[in-house]
mmCIF file of C-alpha atoms in Angstrom:
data_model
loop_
_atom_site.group_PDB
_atom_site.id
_atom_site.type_symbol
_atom_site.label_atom_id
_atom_site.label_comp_id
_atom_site.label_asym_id
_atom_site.label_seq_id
_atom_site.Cartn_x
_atom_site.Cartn_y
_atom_site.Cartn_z
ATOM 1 C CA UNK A 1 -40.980 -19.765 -11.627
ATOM 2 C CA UNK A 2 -40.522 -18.147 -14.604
ATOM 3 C CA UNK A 3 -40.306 -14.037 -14.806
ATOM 4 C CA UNK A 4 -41.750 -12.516 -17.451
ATOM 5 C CA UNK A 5 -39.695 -8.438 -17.309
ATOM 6 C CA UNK A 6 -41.584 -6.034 -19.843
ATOM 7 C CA UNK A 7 -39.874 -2.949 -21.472
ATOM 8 C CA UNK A 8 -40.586 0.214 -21.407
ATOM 9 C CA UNK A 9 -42.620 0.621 -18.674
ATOM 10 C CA UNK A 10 -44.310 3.622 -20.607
ATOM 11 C CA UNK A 11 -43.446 4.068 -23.935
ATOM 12 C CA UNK A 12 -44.787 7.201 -26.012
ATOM 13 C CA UNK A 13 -45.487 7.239 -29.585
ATOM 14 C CA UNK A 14 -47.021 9.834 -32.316
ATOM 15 C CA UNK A 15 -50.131 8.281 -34.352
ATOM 16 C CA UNK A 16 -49.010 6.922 -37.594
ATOM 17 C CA UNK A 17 -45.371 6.080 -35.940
ATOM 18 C CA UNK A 18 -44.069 2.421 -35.278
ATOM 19 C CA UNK A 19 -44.239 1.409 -31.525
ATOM 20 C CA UNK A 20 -41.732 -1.488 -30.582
ATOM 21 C CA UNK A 21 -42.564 -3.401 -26.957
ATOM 22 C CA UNK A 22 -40.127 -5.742 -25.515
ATOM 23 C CA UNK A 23 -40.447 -9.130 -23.276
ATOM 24 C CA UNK A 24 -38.117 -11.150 -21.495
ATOM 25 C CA UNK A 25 -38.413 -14.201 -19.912
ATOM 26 C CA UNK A 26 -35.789 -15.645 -17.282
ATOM 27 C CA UNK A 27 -35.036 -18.991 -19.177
ATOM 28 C CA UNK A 28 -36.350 -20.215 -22.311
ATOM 29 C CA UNK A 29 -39.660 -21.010 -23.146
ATOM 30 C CA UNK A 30 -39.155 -21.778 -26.721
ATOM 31 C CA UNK A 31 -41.812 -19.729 -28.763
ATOM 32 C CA UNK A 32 -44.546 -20.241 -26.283
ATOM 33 C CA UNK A 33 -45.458 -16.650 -25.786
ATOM 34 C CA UNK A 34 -48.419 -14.659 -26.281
ATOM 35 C CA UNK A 35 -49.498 -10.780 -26.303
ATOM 36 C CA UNK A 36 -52.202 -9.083 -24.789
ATOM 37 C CA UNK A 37 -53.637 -5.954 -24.850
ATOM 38 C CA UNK A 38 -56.467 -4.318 -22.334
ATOM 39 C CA UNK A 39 -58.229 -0.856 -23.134
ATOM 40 C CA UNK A 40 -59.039 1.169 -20.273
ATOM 41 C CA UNK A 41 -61.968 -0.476 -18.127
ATOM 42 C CA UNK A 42 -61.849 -3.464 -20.449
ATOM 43 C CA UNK A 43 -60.566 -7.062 -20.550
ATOM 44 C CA UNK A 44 -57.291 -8.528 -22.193
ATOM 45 C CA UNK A 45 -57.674 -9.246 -25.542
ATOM 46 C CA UNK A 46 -55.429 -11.566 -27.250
ATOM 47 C CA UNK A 47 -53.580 -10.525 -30.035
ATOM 48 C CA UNK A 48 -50.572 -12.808 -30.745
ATOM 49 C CA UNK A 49 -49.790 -16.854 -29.620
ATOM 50 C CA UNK A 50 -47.018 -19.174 -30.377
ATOM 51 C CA UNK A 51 -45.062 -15.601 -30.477
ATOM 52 C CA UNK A 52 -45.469 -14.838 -34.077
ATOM 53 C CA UNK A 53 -49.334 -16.012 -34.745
ATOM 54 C CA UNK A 54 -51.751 -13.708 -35.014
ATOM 55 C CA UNK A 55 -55.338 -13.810 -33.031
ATOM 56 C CA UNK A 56 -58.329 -14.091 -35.157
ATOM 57 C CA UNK A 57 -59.491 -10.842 -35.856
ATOM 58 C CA UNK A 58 -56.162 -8.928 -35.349
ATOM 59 C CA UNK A 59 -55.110 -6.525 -37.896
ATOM 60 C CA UNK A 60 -52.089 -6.943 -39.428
ATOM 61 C CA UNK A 61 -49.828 -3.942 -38.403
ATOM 62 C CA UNK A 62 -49.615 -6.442 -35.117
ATOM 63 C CA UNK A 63 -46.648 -8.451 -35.364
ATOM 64 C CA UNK A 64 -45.425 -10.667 -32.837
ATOM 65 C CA UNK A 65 -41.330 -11.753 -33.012
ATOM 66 C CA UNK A 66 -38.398 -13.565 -31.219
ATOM 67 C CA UNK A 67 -37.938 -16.951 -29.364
ATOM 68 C CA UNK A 68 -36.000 -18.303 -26.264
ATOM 69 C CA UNK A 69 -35.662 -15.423 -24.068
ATOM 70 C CA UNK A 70 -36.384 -12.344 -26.297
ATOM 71 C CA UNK A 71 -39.564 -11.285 -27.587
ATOM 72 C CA UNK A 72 -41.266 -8.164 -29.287
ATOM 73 C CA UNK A 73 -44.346 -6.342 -30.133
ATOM 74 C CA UNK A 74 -44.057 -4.499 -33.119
ATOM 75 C CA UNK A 75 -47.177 -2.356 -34.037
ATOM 76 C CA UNK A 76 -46.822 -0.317 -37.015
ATOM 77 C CA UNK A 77 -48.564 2.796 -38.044
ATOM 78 C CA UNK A 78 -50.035 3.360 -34.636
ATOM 79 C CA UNK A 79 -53.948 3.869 -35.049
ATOM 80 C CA UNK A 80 -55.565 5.812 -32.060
ATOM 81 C CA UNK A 81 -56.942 2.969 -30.757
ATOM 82 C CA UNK A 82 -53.922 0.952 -30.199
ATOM 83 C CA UNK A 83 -53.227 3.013 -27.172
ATOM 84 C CA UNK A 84 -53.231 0.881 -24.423
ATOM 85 C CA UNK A 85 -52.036 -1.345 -22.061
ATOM 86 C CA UNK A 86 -50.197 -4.278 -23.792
ATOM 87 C CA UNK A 87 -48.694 -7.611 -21.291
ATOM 88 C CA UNK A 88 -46.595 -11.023 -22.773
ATOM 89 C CA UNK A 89 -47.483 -14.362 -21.200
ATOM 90 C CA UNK A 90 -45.588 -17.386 -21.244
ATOM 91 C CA UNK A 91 -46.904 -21.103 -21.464
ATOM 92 C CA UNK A 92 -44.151 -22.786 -21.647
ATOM 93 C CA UNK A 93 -44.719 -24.235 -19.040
ATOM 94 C CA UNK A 94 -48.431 -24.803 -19.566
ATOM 95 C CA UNK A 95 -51.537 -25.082 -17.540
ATOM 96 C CA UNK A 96 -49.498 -22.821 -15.330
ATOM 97 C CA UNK A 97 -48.216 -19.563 -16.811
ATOM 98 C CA UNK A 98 -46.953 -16.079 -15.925
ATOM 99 C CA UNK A 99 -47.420 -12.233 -16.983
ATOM 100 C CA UNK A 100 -44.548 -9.600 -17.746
ATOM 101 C CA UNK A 101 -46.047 -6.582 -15.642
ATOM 102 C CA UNK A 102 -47.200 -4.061 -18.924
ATOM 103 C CA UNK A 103 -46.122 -1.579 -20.770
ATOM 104 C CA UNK A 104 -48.356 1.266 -21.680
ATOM 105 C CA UNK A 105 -48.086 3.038 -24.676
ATOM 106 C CA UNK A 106 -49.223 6.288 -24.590
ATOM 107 C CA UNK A 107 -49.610 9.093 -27.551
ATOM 108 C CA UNK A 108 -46.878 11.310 -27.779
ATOM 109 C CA UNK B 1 -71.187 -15.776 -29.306
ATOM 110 C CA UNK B 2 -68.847 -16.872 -26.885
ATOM 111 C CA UNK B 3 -69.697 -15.093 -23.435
ATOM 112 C CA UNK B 4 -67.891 -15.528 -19.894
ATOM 113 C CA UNK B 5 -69.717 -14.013 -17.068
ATOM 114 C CA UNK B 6 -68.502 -13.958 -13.712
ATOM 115 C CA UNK B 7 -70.116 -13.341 -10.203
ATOM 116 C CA UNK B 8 -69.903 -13.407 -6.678
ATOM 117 C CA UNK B 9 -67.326 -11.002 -5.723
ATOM 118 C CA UNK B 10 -67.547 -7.931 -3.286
ATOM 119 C CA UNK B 11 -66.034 -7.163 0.253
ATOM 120 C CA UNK B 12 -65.598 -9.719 2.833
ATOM 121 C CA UNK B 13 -63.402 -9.280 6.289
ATOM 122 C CA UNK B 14 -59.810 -10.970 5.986
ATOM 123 C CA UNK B 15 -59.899 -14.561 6.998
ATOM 124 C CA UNK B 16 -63.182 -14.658 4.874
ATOM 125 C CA UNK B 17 -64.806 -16.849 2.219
ATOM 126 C CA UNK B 18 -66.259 -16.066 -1.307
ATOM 127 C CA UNK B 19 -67.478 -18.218 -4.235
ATOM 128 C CA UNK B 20 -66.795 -16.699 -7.528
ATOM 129 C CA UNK B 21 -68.799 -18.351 -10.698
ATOM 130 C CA UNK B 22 -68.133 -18.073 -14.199
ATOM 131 C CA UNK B 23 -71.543 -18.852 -16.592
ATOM 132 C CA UNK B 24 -70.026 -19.869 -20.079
ATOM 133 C CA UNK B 25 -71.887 -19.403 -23.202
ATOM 134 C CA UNK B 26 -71.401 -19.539 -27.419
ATOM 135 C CA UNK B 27 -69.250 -22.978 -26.947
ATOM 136 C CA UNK B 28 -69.285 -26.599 -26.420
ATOM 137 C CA UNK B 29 -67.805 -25.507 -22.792
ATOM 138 C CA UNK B 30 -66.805 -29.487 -22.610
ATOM 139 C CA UNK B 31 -64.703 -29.677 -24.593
ATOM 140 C CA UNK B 32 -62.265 -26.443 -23.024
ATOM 141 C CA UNK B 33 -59.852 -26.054 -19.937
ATOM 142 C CA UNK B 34 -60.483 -23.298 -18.403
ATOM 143 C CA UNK B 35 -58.801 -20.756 -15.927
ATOM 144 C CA UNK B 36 -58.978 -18.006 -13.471
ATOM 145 C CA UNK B 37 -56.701 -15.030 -13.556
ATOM 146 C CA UNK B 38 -56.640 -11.442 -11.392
ATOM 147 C CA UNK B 39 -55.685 -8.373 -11.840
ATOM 148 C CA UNK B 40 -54.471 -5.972 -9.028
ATOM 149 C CA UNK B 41 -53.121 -2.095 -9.965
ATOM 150 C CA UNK B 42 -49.786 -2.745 -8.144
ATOM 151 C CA UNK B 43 -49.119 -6.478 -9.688
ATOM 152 C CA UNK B 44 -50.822 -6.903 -13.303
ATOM 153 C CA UNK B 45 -52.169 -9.911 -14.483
ATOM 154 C CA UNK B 46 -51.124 -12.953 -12.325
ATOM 155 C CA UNK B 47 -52.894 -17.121 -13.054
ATOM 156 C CA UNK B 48 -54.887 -18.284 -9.942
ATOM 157 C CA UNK B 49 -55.736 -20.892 -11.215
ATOM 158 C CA UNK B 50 -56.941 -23.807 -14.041
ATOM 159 C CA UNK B 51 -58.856 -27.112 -14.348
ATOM 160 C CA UNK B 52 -58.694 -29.416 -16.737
ATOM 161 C CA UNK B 53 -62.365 -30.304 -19.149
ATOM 162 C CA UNK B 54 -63.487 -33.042 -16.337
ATOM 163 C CA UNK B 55 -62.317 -31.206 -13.649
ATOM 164 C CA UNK B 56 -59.926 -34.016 -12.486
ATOM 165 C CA UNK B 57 -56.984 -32.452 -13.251
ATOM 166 C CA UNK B 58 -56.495 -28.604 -11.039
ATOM 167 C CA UNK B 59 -53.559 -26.372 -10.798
ATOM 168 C CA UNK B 60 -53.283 -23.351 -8.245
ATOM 169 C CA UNK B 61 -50.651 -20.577 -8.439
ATOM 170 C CA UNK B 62 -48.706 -21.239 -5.033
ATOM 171 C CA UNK B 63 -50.033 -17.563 -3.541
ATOM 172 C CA UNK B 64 -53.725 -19.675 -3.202
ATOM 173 C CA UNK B 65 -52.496 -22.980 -2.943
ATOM 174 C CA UNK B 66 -54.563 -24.937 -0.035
ATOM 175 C CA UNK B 67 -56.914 -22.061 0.475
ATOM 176 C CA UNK B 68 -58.634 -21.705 -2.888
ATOM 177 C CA UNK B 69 -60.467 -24.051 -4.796
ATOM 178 C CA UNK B 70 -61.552 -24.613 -8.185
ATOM 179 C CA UNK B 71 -64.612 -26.751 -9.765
ATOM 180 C CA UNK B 72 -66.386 -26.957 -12.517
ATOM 181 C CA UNK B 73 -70.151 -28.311 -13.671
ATOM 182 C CA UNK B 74 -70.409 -29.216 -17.406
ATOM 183 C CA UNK B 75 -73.776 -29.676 -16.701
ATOM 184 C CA UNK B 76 -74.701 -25.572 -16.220
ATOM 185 C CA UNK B 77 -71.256 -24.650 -17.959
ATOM 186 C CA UNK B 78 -70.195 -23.587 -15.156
ATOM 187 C CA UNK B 79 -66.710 -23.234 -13.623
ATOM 188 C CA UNK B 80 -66.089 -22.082 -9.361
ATOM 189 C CA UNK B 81 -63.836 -20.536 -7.107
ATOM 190 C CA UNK B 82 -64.110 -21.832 -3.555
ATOM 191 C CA UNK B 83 -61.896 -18.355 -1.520
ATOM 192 C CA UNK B 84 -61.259 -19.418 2.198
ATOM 193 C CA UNK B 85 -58.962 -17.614 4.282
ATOM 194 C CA UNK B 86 -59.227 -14.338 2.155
ATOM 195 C CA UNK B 87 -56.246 -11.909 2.937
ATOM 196 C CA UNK B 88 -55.809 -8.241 1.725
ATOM 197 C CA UNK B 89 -53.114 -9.463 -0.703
ATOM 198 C CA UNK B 90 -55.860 -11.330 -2.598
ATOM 199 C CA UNK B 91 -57.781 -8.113 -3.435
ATOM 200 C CA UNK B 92 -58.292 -7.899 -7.204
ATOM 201 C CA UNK B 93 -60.541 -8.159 -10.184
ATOM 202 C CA UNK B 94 -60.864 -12.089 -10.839
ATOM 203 C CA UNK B 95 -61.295 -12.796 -14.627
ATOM 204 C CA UNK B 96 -62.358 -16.506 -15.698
ATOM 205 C CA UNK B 97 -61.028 -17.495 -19.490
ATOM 206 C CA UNK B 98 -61.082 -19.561 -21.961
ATOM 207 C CA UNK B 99 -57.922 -22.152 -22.319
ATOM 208 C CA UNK B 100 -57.110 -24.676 -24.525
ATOM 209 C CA UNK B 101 -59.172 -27.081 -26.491
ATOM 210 C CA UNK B 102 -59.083 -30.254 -25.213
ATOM 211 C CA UNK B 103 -56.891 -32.311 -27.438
ATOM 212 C CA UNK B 104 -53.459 -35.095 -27.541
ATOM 213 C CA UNK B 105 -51.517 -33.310 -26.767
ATOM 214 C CA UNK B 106 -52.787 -30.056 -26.538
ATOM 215 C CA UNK B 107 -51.396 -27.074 -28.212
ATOM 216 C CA UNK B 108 -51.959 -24.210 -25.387
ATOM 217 C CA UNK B 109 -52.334 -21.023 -27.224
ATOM 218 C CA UNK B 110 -53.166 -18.141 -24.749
ATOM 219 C CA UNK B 111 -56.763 -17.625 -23.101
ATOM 220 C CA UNK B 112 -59.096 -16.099 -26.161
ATOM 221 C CA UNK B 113 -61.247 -15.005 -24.405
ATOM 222 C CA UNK B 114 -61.776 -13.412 -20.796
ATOM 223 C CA UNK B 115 -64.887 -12.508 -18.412
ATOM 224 C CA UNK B 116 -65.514 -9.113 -17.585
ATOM 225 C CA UNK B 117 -64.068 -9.305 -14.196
ATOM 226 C CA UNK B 118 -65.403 -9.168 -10.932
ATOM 227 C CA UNK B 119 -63.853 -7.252 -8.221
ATOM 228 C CA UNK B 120 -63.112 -8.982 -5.250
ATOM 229 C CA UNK B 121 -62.144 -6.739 -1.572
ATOM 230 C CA UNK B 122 -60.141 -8.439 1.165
ATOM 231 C CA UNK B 123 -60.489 -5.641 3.973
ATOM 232 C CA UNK B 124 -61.791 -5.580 7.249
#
């Protein structure tokens, strides 16, 4: 099984600031990672694939990075609605898959 | 628009049963493999479970394996989740989404899009 290990847990960030979110898987999975993010009461929405790709839809201060073992979530100029809940998934080893466990990123 | 809508869940006694549906709309639901995924406070997101665009080909996370079952009707673009032997661990919000495109090979590329939820009690 691979383990998908998100940091921060929390993570607190002024509006207008630059919020990075880490994931890291327990063996490779090449650049088969995606990010999520889920708004209070509200689904997962998918915001990056193939770890750099962006969703359709998904502004462009989302950028997804890294490859291997090492990924991150870099949102810049944090709008208020980017406050959330945010998870990585790895396919790698596709139709089965596995979440890190969140990171929330709260306003500072 | 593409819509997911799931139903069925509520409270049932431990050692229970419970069919979850998922009514798919806004795509040629065909031509898609599709998955079911909960969500519990204390463990995130974990994959229950996926089935391929015929419904020949099914996976199961090993937590369900040989008590849950998945199925699917192209017909009513529908996909199913036979629960037997419900236990308090599988209290959660079930979510059915949207996988890959059928293709060769396919490119997997995340779930797009997800069901509301529906909440799902294991309790007695």
């Amino acid at each position: 099984e691979i383990v998908m290990t998100q940091s921060p847990a929390t993570l607190s960030v002024s509006p207008g600031e630059r919020a990075t979110l880490s994931c890291r898987a327990s063996q490779s999975v090449g650049s088969d990672l995606a990010w999520y993010q889920q708004l209070p009461g509200q689904t997962p929405r998918l915001l990056i694939y193939a770890a750099s790709t962006r969703a359709t839809g998904i502004p462009a201060r989302f950028t997804g990075s890294g490859s291997g073992t090492e990924f991150t979530l870099t949102i810049s100029s944090l709008q208020s609605e980017d406050f959330a809940l945010y998870y990585c998934q790895q396919y790698n080893n596709w139709p089965m898959c596995s979440f890190g466990q969140g990171t929330k990123l709260e306003i500072k | 628009q593409v819509q997911l809508v799931e139903s069925g869940g509520g409270l049932v006694k431990p050692g229970g049963s419970l069919r979850l549906s998922c009514a798919a709309s806004g795509f040629t639901f065909s031509d898609y493999y599709m998955a079911w995924i909960r969500q519990t406070p204390g463990k995130g997101l974990e994959w229950v479970s996926f089935i391929s665009t015929s419904g020949g080909v099914k996976k199961y996370a090993d937590s369900v394996e040989g008590r849950f079952t998945v199925s699917r009707d192209n017909a009513q673009n529908s996909i199913y989740l036979q629960m037997d032997s419900l236990r308090a661990e599988d209290t959660a919000v079930y979510f059915c989404a949207r996988d890959t495109l059928w293709a060769i090979p396919a490119t997997p590329s995340g779930y797009d899009f997800w069901g509301q939820g529906v909440l799902v009690t294991v309790s007695s």
